GROMACS .gro file of C-alpha atoms in nm:
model
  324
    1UNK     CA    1  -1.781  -5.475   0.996
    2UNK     CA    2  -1.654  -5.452   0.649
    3UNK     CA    3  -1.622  -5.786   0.628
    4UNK     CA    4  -1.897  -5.886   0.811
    5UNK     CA    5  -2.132  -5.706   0.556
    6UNK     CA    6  -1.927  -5.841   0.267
    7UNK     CA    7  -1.987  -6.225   0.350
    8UNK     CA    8  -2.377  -6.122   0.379
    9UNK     CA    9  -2.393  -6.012   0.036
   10UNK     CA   10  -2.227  -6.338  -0.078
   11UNK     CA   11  -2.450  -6.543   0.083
   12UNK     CA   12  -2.747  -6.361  -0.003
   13UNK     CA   13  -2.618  -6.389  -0.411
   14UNK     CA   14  -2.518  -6.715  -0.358
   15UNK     CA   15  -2.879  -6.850  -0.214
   16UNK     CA   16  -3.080  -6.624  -0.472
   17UNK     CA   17  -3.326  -6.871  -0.720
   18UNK     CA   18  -3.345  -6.886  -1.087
   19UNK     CA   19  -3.532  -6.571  -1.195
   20UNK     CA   20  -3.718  -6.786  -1.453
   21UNK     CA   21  -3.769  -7.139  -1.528
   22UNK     CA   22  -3.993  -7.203  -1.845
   23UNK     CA   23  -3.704  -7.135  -2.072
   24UNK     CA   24  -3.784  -7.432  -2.319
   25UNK     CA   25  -4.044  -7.227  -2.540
   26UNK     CA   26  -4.245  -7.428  -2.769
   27UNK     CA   27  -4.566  -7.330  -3.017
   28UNK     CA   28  -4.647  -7.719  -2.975
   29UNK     CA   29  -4.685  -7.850  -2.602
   30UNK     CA   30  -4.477  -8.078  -2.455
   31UNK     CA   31  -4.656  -8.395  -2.405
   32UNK     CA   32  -4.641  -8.465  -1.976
   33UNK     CA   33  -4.830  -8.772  -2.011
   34UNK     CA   34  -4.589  -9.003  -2.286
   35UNK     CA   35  -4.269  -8.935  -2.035
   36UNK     CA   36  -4.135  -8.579  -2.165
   37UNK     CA   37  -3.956  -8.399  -1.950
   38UNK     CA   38  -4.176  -8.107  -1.955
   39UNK     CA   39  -3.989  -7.915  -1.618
   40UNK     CA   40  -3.868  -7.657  -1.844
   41UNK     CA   41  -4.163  -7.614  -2.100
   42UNK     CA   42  -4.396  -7.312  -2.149
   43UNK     CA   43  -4.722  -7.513  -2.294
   44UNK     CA   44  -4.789  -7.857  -2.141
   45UNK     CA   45  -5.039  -8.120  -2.226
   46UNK     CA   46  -5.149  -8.386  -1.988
   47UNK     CA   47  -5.368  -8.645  -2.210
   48UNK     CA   48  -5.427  -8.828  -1.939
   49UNK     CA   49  -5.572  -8.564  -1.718
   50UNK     CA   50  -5.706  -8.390  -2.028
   51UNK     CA   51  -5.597  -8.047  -1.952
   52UNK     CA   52  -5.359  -7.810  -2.068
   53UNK     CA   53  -5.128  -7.533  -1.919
   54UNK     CA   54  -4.921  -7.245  -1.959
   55UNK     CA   55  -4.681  -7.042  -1.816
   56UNK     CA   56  -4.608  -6.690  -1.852
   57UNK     CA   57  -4.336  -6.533  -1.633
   58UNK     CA   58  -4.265  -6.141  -1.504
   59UNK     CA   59  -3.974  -5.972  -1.343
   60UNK     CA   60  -4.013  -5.732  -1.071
   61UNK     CA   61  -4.168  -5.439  -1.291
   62UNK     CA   62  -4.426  -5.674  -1.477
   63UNK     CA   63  -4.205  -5.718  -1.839
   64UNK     CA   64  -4.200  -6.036  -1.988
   65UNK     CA   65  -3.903  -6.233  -1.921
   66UNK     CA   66  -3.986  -6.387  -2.235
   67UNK     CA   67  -4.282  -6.297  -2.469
   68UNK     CA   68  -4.284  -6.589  -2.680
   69UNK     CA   69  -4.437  -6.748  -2.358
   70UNK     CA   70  -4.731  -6.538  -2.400
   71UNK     CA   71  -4.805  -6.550  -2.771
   72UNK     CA   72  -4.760  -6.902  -2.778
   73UNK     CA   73  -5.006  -6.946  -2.509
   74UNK     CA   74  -5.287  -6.694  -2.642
   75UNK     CA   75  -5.195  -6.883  -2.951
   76UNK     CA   76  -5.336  -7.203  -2.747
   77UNK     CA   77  -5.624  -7.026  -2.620
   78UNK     CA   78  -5.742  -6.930  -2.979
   79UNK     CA   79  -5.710  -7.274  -3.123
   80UNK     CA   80  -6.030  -7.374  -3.013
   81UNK     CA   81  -6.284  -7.639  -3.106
   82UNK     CA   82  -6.490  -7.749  -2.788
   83UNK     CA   83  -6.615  -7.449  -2.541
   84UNK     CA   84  -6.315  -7.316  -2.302
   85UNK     CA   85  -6.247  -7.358  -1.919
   86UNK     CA   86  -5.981  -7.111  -1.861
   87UNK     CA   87  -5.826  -7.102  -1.503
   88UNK     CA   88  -5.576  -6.805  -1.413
   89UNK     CA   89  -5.346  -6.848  -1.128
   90UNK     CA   90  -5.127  -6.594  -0.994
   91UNK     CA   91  -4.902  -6.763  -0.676
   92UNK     CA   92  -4.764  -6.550  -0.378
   93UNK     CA   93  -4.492  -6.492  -0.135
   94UNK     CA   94  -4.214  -6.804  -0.170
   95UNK     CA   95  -4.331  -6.949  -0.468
   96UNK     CA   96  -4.240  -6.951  -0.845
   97UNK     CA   97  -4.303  -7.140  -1.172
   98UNK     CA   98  -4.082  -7.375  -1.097
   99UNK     CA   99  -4.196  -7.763  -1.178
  100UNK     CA  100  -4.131  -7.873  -0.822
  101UNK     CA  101  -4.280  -7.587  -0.634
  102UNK     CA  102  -4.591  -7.650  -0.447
  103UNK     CA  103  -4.812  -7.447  -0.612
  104UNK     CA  104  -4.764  -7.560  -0.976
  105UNK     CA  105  -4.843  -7.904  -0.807
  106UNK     CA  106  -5.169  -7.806  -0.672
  107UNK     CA  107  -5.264  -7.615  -0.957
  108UNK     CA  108  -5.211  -7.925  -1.193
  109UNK     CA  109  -5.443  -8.094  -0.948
  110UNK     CA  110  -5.699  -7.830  -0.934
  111UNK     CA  111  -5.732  -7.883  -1.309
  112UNK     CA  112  -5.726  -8.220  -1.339
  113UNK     CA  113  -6.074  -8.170  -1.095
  114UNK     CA  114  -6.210  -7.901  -1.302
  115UNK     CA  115  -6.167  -8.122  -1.595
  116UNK     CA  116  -6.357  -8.430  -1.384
  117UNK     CA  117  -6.658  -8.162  -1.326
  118UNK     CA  118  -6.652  -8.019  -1.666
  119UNK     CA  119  -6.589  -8.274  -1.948
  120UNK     CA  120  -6.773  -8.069  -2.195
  121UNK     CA  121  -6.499  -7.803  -2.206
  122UNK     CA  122  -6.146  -7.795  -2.285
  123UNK     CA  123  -5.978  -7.682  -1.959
  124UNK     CA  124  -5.657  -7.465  -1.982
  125UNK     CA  125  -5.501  -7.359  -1.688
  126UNK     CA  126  -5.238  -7.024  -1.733
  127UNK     CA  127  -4.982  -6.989  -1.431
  128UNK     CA  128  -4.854  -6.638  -1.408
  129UNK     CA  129  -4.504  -6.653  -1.258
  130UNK     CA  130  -4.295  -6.386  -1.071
  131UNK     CA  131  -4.009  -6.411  -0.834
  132UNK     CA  132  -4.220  -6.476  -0.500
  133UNK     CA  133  -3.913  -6.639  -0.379
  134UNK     CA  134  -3.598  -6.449  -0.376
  135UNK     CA  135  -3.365  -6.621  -0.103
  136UNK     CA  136  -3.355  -6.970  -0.030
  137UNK     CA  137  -3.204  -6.966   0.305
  138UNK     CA  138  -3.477  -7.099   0.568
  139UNK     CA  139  -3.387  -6.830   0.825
  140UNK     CA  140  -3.370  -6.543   0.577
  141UNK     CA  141  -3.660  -6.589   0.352
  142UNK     CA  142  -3.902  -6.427   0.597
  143UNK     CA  143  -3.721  -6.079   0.592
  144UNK     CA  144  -3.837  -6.095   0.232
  145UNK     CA  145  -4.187  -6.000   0.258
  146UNK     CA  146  -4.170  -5.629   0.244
  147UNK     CA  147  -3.969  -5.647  -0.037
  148UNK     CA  148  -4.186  -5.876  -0.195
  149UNK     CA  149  -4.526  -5.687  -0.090
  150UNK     CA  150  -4.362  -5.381  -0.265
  151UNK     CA  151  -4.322  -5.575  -0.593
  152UNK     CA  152  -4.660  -5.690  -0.553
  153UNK     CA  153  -4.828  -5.335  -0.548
  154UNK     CA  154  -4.649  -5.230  -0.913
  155UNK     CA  155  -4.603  -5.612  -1.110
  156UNK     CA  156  -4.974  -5.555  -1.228
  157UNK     CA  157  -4.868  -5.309  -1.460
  158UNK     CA  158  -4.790  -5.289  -1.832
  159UNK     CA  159  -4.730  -5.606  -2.019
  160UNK     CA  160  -4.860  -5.820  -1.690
  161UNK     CA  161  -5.165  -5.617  -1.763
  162UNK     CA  162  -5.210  -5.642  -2.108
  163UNK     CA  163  -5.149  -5.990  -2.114
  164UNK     CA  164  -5.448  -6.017  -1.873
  165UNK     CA  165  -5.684  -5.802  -2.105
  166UNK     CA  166  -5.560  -6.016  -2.427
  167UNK     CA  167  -5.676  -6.394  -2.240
  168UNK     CA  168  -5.982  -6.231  -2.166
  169UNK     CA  169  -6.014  -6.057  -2.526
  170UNK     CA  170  -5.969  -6.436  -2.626
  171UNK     CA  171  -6.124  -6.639  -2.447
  172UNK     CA  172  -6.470  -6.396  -2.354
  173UNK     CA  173  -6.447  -6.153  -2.626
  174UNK     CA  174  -6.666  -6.320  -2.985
  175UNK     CA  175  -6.586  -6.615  -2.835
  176UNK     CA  176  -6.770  -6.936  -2.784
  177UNK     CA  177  -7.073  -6.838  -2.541
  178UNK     CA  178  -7.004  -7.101  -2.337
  179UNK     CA  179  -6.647  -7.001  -2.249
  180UNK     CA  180  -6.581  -6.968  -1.877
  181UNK     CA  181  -6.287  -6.772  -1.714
  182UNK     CA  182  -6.211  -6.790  -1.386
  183UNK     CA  183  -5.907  -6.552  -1.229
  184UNK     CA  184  -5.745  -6.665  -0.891
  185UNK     CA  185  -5.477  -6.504  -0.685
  186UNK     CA  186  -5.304  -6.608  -0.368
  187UNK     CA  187  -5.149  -6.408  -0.104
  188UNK     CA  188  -4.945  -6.159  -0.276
  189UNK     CA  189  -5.006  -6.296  -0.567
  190UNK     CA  190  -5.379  -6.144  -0.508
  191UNK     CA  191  -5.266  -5.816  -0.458
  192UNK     CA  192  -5.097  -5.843  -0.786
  193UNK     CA  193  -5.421  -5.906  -0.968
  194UNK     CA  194  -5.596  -5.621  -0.758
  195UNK     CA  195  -5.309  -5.382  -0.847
  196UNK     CA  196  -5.373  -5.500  -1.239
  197UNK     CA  197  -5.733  -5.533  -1.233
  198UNK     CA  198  -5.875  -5.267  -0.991
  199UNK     CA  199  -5.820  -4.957  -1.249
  200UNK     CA  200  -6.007  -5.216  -1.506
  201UNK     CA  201  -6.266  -5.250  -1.265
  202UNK     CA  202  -6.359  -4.866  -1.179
  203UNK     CA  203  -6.325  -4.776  -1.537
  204UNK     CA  204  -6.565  -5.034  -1.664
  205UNK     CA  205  -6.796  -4.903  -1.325
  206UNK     CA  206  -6.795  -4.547  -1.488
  207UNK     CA  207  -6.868  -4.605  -1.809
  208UNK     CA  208  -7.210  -4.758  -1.643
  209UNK     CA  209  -7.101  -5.118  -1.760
  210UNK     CA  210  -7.320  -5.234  -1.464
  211UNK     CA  211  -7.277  -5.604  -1.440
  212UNK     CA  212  -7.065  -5.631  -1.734
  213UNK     CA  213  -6.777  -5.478  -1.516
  214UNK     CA  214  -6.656  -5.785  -1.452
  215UNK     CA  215  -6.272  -5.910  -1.538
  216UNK     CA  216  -6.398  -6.276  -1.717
  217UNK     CA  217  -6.637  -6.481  -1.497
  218UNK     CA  218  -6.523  -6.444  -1.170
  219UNK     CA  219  -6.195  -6.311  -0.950
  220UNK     CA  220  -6.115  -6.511  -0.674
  221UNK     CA  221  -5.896  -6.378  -0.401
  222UNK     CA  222  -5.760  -6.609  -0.124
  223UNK     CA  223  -5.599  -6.488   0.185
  224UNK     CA  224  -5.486  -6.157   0.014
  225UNK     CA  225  -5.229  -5.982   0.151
  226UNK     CA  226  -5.359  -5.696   0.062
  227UNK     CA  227  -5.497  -5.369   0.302
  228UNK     CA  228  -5.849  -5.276   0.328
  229UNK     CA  229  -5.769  -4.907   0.214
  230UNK     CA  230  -5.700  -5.071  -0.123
  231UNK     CA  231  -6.005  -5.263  -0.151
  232UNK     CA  232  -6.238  -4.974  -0.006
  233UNK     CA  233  -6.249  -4.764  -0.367
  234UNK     CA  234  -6.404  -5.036  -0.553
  235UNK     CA  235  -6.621  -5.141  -0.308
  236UNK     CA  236  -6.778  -4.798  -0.298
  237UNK     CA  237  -6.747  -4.757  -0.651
  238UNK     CA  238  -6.963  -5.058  -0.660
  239UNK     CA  239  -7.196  -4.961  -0.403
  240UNK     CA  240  -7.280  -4.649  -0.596
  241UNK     CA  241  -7.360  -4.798  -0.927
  242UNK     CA  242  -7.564  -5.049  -0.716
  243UNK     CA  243  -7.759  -4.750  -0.577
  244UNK     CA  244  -7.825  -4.663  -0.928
  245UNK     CA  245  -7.976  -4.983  -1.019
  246UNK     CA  246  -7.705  -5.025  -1.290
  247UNK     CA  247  -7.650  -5.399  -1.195
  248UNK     CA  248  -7.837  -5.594  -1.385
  249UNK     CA  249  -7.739  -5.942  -1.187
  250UNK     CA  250  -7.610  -6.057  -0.871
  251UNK     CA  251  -7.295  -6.149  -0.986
  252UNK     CA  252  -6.977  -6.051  -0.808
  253UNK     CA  253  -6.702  -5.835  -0.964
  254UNK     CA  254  -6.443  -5.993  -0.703
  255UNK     CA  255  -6.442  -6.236  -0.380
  256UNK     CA  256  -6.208  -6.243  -0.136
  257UNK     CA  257  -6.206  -6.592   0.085
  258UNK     CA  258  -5.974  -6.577   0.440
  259UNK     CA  259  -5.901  -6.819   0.644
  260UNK     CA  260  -5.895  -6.722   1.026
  261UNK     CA  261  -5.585  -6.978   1.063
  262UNK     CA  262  -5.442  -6.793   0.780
  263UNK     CA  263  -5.126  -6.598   1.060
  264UNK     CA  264  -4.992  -6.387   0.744
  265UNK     CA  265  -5.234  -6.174   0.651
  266UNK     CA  266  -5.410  -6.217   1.027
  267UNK     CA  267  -5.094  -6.111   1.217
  268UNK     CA  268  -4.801  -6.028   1.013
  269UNK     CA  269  -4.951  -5.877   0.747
  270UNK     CA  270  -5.086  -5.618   1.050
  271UNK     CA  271  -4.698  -5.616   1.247
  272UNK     CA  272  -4.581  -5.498   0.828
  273UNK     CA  273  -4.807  -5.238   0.864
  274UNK     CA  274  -4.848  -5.082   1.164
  275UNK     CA  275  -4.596  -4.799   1.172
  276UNK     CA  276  -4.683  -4.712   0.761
  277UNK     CA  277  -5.066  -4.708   0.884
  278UNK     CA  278  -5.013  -4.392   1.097
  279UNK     CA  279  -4.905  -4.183   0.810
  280UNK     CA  280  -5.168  -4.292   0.542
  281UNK     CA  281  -5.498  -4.105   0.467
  282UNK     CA  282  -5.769  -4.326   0.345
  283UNK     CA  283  -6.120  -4.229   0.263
  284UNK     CA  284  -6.290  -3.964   0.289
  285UNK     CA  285  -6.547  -3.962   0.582
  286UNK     CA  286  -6.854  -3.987   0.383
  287UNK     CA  287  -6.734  -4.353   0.263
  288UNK     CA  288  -6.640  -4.460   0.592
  289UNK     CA  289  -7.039  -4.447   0.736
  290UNK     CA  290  -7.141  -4.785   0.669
  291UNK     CA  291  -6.783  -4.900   0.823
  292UNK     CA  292  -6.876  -5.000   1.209
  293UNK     CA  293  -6.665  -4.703   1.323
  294UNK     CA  294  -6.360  -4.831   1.200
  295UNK     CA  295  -6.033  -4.642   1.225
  296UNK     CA  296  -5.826  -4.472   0.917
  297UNK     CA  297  -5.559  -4.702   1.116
  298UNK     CA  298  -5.748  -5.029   1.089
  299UNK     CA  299  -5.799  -4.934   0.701
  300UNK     CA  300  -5.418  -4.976   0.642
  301UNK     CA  301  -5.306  -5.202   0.865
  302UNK     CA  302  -5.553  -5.500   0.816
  303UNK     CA  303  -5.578  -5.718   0.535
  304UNK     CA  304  -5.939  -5.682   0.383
  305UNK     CA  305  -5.999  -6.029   0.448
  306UNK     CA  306  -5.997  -5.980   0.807
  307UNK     CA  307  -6.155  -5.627   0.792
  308UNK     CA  308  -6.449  -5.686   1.030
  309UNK     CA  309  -6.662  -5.427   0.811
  310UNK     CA  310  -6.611  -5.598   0.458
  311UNK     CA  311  -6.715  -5.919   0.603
  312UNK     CA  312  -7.077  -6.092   0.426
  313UNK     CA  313  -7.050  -6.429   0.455
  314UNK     CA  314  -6.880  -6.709   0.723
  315UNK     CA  315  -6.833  -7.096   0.626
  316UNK     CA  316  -6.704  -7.344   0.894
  317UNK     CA  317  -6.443  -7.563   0.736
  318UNK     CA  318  -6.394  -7.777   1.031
  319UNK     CA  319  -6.163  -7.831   1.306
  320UNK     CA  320  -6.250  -7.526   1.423
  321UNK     CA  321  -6.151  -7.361   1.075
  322UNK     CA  322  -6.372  -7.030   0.958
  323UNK     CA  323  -6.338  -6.888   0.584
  324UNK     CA  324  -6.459  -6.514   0.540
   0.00000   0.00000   0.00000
């Protein structure tokens, strides 16, 4: 047995990833478009594409593994001469900052199209990295996911934190008017941003901030894996400065977009949580009226993007796909 548990520890240290990548830290970006290699790089520039990005990376507790990675971006961000499109992406569960992962791909896409639909601003996209992958094995990965759902709930804390506040002291903050910041999280990396932000949020709601609550322009959370218990404070904290007329505009502090096909957060997200559930209170009764009778259970177990009582709005995608 001895042995047994021995040889599982040496495969599990032998298959664990890099626990950072952008390890080439430069106040200049390295130029993607004239054949750098720029795999390594913490500032990148793609002239052709006309955008720029950034990575900042966090270990487990949400410390820099590096800081110069964030000063030399903010740096970036203050060096301004044309209005700023600033994109914050925060990636989830098996996914990293490294160049090949999938997500950095996309997300160098996703600019390159914001920079198509906005050629009057200088886009800058800023890639938050943490160690969503921890085991590279194919059949061991997926008994990560607690482990990584833990991390999730404290990385948005400390420097992860006030490296958020400092981008949007930048870029928002006697700034260029025109400025636009737009904060995205996926999966767990969504409930990082709601663990970082949602203390932000109720604050700002208390001090009667109204519309002015906001983190930026806009948070955008996709298929969080995140509970509706979290969620349900700031909704009702919301709720009651709406009843106050305190909100000035329409605009939305947060929006969370699920995808029905989406079998995380719609079944195994629930499976993660269904023993756990039993022992959590939630809300208090009095917030729970407007809730379609809706267990204390069905608070913690299911992700608020399935949470049949947070639901406003439903957009067929096609081929039979349905985003809440």
């Amino acid at each position: 047995m001895n042995r047994l548990l021995f040889a599982m520890l040496l495969l599990l240290s032998a298959c664990a990833p890099k626990e950072y990548f952008r390890t080439e830290i430069r106040t200049t970006p390295c130029l993607a478009s004239v054949g750098e290699d720029c795999s390594a790089a913490n500032l990148v520039v793609n002239q052709q594409d006309d955008y720029a990005l950034g990575f900042v990376e966090f270990d487990d507790d949400g410390r820099f593994y590096d800081q110069r990675q964030a000063d030399a971006l903010l740096n970036c961000l203050q060096d301004q001469r044309q209005p700023q499109y600033v994109v914050i992406y925060a990636h989830g569960w098996h996914h990293n900052a490294r160049d090949s992962d999938n997500n950095v791909r996309r997300f160098k896409e996703s600019l390159r199209d914001i920079k198509r639909r906005n050629q009057q601003h200088r886009v800058v996209g800023v890639y938050l990295g943490w160690r969503g992958e921890t085991v590279e094995t194919p059949w061991l990965r997926a008994l990560t996911f607690w482990g990584r759902r833990s991390v999730s709930e404290r990385l948005g804390q400390k420097q992860f934190l006030d490296f958020l506040l400092n981008v949007e002291t930048v870029v928002k903050h006697d700034a260029d008017p025109n400025n636009r910041l737009l904060t995205i999280g996926h999966s767990l990396g969504a409930s990082v941003l709601l663990n970082a932000l949602q203390p932000v949020w109720l604050q700002r709601l208390q001090q009667g901030r109204g519309d002015q609550a906001r983190f930026g322009d806009l948070v955008l959370l996709v298929n969080p894996a995140v509970e509706a218990r979290r969620f349900a404070d700031l909704r009702a904290a919301v709720r009651r400065v709406g009843a106050t007329n305190r909100l000035v505009h329409t605009n939305p502090l947060v929006v969370v977009a699920s995808s029905e096909a989406d079998n995380i957060t719609k079944n195994m997200f629930t499976y993660s949580r269904a023993v756990p559930a039993w022992f959590e209170s939630v809300l208090d009764p009095v917030e729970q009226v407007d809730m379609q009778g809706a267990s204390q259970w069905d608070l913690a177990a299911t992700a608020v993007g399935h949470f049949r009582g947070f639901i406003t709005h439903a957009e067929n995608l096609g081929n039979g796909a349905i985003a809440k």
